[in-house]
mmCIF file of C-alpha atoms in Angstrom:
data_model
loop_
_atom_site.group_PDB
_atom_site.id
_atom_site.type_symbol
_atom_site.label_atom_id
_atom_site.label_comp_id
_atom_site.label_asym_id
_atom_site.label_seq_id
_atom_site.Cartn_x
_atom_site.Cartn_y
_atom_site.Cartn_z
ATOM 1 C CA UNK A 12 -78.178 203.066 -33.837
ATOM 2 C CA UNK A 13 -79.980 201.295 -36.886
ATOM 3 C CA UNK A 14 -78.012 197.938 -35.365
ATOM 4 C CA UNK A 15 -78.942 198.761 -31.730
ATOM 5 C CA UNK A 16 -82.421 198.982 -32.806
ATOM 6 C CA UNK A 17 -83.294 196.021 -33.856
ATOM 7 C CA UNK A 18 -81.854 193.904 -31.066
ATOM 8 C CA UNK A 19 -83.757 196.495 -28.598
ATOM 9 C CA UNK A 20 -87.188 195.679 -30.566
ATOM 10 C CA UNK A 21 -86.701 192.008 -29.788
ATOM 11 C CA UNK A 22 -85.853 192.095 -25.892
ATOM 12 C CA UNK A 23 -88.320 194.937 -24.805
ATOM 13 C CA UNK A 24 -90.958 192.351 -26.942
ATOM 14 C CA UNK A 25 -89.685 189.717 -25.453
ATOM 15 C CA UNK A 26 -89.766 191.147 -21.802
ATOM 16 C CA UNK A 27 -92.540 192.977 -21.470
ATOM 17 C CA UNK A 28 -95.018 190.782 -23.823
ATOM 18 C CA UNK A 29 -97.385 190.757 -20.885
ATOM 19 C CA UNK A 30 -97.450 193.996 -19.911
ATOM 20 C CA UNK A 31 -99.241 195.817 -23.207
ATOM 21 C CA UNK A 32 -98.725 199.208 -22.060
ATOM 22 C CA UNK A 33 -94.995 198.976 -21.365
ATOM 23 C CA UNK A 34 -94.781 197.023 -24.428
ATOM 24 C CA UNK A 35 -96.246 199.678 -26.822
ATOM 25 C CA UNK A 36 -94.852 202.481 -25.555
ATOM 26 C CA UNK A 37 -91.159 200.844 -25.598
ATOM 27 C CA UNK A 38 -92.057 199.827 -29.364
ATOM 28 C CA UNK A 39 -93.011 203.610 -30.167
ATOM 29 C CA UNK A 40 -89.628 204.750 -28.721
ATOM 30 C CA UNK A 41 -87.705 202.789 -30.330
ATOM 31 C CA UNK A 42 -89.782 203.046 -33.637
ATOM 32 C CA UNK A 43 -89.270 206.968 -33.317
ATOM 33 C CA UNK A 44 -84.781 205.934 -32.615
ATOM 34 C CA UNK A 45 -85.133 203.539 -35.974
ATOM 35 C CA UNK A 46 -86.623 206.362 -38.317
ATOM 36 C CA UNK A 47 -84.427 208.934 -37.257
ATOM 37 C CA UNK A 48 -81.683 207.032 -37.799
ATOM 38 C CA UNK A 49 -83.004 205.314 -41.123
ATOM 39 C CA UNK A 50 -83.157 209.271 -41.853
ATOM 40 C CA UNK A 51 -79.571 210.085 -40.737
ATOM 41 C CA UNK A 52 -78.467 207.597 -43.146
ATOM 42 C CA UNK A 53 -80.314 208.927 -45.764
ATOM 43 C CA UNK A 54 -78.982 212.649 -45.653
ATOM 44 C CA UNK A 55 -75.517 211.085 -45.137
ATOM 45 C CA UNK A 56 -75.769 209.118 -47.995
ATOM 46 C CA UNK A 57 -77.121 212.267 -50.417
ATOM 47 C CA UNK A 58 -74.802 214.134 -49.139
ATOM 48 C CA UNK A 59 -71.857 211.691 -49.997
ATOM 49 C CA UNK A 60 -73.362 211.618 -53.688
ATOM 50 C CA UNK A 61 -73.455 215.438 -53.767
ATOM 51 C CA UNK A 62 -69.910 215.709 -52.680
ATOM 52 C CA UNK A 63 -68.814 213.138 -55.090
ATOM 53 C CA UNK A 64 -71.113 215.048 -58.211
ATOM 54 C CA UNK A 65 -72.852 211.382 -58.373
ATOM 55 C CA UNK A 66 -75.939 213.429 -58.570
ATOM 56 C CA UNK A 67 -74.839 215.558 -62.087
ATOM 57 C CA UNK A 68 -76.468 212.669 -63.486
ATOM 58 C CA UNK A 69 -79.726 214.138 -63.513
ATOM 59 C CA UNK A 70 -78.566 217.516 -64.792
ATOM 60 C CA UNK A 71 -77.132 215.494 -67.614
ATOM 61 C CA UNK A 72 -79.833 213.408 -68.659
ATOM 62 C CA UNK A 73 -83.165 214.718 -67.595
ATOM 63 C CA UNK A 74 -83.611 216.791 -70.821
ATOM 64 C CA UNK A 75 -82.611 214.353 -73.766
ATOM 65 C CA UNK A 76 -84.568 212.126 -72.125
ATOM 66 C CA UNK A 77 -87.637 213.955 -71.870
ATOM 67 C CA UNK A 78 -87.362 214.900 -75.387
ATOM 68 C CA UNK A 79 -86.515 211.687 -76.552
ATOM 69 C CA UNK A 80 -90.038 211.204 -74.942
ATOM 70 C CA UNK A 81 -91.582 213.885 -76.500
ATOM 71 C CA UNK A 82 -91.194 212.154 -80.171
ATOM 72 C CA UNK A 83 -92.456 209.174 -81.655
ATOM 73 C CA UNK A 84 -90.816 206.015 -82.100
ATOM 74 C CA UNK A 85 -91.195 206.010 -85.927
ATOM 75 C CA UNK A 86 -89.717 209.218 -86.227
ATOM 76 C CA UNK A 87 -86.517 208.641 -83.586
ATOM 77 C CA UNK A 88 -85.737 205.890 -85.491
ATOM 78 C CA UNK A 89 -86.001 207.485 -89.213
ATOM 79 C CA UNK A 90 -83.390 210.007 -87.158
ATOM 80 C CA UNK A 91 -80.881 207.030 -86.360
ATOM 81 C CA UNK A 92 -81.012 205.599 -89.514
ATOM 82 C CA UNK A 93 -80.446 208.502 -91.523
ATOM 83 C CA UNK A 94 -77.356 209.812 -88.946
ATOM 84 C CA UNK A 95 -75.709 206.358 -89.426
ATOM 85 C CA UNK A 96 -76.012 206.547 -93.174
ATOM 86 C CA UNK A 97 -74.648 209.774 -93.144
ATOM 87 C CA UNK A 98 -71.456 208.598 -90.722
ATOM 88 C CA UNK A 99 -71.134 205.715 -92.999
ATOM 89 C CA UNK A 100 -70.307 208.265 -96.047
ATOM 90 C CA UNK A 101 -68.340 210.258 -93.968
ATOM 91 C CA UNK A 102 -66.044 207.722 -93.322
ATOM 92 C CA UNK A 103 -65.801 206.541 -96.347
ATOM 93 C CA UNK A 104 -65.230 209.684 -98.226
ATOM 94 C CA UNK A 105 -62.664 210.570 -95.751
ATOM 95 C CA UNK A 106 -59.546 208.511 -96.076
ATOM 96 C CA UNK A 107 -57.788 208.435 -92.302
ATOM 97 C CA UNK A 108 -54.475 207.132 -91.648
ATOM 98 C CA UNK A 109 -53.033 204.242 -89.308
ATOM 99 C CA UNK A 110 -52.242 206.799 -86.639
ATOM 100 C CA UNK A 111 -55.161 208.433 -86.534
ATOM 101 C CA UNK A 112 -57.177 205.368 -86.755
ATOM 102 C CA UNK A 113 -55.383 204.487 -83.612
ATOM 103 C CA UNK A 114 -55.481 207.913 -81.844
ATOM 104 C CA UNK A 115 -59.431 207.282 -82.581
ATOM 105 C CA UNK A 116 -59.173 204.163 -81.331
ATOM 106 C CA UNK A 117 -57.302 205.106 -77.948
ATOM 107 C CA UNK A 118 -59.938 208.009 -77.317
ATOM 108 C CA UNK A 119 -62.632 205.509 -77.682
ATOM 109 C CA UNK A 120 -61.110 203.606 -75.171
ATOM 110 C CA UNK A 121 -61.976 205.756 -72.115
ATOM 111 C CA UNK A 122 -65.665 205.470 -72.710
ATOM 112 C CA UNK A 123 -65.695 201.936 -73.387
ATOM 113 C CA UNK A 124 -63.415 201.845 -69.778
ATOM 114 C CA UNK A 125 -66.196 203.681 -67.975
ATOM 115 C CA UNK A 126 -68.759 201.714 -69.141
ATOM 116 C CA UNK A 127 -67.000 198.607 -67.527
ATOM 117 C CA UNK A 128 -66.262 200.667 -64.030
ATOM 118 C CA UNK A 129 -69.840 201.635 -64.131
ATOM 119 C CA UNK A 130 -71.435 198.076 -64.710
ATOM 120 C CA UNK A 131 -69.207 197.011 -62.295
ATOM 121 C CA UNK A 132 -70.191 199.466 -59.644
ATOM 122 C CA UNK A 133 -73.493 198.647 -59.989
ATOM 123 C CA UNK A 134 -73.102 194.886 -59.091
ATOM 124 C CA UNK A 135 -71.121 195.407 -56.700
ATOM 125 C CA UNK A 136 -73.600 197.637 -54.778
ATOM 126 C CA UNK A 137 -76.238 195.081 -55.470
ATOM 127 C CA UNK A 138 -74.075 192.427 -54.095
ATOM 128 C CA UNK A 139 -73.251 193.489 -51.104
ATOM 129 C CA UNK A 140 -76.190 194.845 -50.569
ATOM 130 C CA UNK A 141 -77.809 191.474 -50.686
ATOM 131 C CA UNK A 142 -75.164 189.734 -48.638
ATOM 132 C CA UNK A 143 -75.611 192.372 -45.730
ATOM 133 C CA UNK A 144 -78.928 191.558 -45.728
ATOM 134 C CA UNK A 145 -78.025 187.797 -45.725
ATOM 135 C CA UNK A 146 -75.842 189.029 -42.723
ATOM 136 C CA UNK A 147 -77.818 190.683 -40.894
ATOM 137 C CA UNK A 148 -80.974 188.025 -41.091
ATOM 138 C CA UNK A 149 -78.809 185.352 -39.941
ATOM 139 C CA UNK A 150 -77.492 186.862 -37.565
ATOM 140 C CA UNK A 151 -81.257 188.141 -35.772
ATOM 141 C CA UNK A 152 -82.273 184.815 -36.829
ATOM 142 C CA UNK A 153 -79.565 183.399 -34.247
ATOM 143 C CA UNK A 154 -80.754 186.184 -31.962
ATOM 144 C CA UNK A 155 -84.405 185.722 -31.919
ATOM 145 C CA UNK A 156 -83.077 181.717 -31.348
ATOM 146 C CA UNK A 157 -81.426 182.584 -28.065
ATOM 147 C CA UNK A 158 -84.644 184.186 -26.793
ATOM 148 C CA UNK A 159 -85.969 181.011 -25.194
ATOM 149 C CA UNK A 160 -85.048 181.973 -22.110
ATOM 150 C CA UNK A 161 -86.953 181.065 -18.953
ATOM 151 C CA UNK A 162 -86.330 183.941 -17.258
ATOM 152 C CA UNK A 163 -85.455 187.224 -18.487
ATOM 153 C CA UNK A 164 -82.689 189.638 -16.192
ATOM 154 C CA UNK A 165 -80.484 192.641 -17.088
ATOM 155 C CA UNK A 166 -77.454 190.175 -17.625
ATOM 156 C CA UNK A 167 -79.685 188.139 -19.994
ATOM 157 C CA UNK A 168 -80.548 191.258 -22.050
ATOM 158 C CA UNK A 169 -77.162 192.366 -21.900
ATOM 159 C CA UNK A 170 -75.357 188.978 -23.150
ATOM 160 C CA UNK A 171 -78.253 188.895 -26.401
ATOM 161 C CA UNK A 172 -77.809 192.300 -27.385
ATOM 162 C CA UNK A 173 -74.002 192.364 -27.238
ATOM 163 C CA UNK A 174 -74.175 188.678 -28.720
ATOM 164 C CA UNK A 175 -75.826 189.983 -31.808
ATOM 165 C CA UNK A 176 -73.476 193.090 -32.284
ATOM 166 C CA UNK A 177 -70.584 190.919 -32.086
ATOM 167 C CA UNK A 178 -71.928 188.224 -33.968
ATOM 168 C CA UNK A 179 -73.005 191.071 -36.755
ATOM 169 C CA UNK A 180 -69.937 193.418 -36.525
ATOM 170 C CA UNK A 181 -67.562 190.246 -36.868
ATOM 171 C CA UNK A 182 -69.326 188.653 -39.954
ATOM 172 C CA UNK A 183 -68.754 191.978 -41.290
ATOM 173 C CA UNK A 184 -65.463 192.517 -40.864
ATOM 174 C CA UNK A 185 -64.654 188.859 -42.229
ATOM 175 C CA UNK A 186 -66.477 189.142 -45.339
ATOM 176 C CA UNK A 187 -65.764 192.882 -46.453
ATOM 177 C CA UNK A 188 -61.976 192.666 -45.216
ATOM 178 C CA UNK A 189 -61.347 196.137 -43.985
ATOM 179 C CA UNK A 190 -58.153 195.163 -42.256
ATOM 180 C CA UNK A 191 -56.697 193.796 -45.191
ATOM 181 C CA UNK A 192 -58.214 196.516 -47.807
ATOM 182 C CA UNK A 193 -56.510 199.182 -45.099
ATOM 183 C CA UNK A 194 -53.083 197.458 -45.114
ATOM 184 C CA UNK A 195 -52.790 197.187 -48.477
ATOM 185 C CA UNK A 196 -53.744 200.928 -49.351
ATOM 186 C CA UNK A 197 -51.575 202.189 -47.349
ATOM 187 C CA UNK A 198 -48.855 200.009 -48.286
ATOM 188 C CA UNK A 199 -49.596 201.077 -51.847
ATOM 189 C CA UNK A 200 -49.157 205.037 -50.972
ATOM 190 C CA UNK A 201 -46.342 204.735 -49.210
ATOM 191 C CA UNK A 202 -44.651 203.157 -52.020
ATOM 192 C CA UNK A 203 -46.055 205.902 -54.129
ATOM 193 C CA UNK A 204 -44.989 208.494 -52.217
ATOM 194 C CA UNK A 205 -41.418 207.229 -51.639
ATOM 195 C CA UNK A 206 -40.995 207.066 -55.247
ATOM 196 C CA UNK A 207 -42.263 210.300 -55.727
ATOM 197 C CA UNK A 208 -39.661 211.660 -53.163
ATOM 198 C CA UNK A 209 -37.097 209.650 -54.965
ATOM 199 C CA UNK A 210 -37.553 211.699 -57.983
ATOM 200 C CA UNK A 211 -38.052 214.853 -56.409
ATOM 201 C CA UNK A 212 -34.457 214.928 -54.611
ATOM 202 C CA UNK A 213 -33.099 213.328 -57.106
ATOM 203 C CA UNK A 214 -31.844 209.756 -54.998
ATOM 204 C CA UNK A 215 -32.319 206.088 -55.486
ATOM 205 C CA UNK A 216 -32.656 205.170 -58.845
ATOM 206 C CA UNK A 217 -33.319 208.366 -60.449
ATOM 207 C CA UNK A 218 -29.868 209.620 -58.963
ATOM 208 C CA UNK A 219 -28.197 208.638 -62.461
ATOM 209 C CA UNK A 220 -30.230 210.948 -64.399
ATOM 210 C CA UNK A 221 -29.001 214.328 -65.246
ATOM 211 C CA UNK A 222 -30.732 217.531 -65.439
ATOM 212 C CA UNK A 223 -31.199 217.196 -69.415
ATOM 213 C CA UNK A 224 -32.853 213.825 -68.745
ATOM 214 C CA UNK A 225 -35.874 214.863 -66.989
ATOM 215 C CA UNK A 226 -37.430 213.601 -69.558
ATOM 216 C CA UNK A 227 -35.879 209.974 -68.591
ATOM 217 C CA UNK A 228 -36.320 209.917 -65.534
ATOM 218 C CA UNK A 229 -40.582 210.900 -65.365
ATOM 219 C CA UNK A 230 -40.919 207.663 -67.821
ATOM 220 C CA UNK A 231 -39.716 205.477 -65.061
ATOM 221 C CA UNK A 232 -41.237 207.038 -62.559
ATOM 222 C CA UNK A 233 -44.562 206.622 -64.511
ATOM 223 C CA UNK A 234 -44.016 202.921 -64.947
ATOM 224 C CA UNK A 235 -43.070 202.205 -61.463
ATOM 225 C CA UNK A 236 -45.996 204.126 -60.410
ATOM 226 C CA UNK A 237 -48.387 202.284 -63.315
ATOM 227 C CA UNK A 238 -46.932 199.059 -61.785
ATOM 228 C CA UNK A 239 -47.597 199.968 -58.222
ATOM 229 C CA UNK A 240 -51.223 200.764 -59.249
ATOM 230 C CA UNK A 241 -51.777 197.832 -61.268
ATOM 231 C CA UNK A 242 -50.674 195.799 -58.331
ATOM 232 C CA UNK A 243 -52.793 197.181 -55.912
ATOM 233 C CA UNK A 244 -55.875 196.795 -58.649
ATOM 234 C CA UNK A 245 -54.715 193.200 -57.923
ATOM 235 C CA UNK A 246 -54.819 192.666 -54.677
ATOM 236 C CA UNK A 247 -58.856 194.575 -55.040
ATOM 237 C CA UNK A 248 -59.923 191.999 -56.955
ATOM 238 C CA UNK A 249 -58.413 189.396 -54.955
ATOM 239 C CA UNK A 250 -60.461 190.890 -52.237
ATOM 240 C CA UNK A 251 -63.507 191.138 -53.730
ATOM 241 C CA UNK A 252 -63.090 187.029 -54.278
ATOM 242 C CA UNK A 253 -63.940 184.420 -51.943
ATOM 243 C CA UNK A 254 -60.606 183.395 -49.974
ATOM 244 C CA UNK A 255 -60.672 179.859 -51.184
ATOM 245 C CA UNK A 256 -60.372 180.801 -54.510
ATOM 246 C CA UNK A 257 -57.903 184.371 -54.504
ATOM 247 C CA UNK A 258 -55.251 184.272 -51.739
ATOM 248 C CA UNK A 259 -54.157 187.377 -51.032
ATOM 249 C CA UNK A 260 -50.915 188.327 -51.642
ATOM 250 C CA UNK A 261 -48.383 190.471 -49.540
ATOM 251 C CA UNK A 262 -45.880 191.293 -52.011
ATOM 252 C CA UNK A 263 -45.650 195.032 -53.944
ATOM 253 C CA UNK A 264 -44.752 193.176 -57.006
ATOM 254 C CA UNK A 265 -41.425 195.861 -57.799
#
């Protein structure tokens, strides 16, 4: 509706910009479509982020922050200071082995990997964002171009408003890929779930392993698994790159 709208704005202006009653009262209608769906999109959206828990952010951080707030700066960092000075004897008082230095190390790891997923989520919602709006202004820009029309019908109306839905829905589709990100997902659990199957009946190349090599046979199914993964984490990023520079490739890699 949101995509309708805006075409509709342009030819009931462009039609009736003689007729100041007509044109006002198609303006108010379709102002009245716009905001309800602007508002459609905005409970879907909240909704999306309450399934997901996106919004357990605030429950998480609202208090420290406020009381971070509440203190003075002097004082917050007189708190750091003294906490890292009393980690630094810690750890050296405390002797700690190779293996735990490198259990420490692996645990550390899934923060530092979130951090990366979440900076990366972030500019990826800010880029597309901006290139949809790149979109979708060149694409009314074109619009509001074919409106020199010297006179105005039905079949007129028709061919600009269907024009710029095309034109909009098909510079979409060839910059986001959702064919190809489709494909590939699917692709990706159907290998998944045939290996899965595979060690579940026992077949294929997990057909060698006994019953007192279970233990065998889940380490290769976590590696071929790992490997399909890592492939399809592949084929994402060679998505998310322009096509003259990341080819995308067709192959499972296993």
């Amino acid at each position: 509706m949101v995509v309708l709208t805006v075409p509709g704005f342009v030819t009931w202006s462009a039609v009736y910009a003689d007729r100041h009653q007509w044109l006002v009262s198609g303006r108010a209608v379709l102002g009245v479509v716009l905001g309800v769906s602007l508002l459609y999109l905005l409970v879907i959206a909240i909704h999306h982020l309450w399934k997901t828990n996106r919004l357990n952010y605030f429950e998480l951080y609202v208090d420290p922050v406020l009381d971070r707030f509440k203190l003075p700066a002097a004082e917050l960092e007189d708190r750091l200071d003294m906490n890292r000075t009393a980690l630094r004897r810690v750890n050296a008082l405390t002797p700690v082995s190779l293996r735990e230095q490198r259990g420490m190390y692996r645990e550390e790891l899934a923060e530092v990997i979130e951090n990366y997923q979440a900076e990366s989520r972030k500019y990826r919602r800010v880029h597309n964002g901006l290139q949809s709006l790149i979109m979708v202004g060149s694409t009314t820009i074109t619009t509001v171009a074919a409106l020199d029309a010297k006179e105005w019908t039905w079949q007129t109306i028709m061919v600009i408003a269907l024009g710029f839905c095309v034109t909009l829905a098909s510079t979409f589709t060839g910059y986001y890929k959702y064919r190809e990100r489709s494909y590939f997902l699917q692709q990706t659990a159907d290998a998944i779930e045939e290996e899965a199957n595979a060690i579940a009946l026992g077949v294929g190349e997990y057909g060698v392993f006994g019953e007192d090599e279970q233990d065998q046979a889940l380490a290769k199914f976590t590696q071929r698994v790992e490997s399909l993964r890592n492939e399809q984490r592949r084929r994402q990023q060679q998505l998310d790159q322009p096509a003259e520079h990341a080819p995308v490739q067709g192959s499972s890699g296993v």
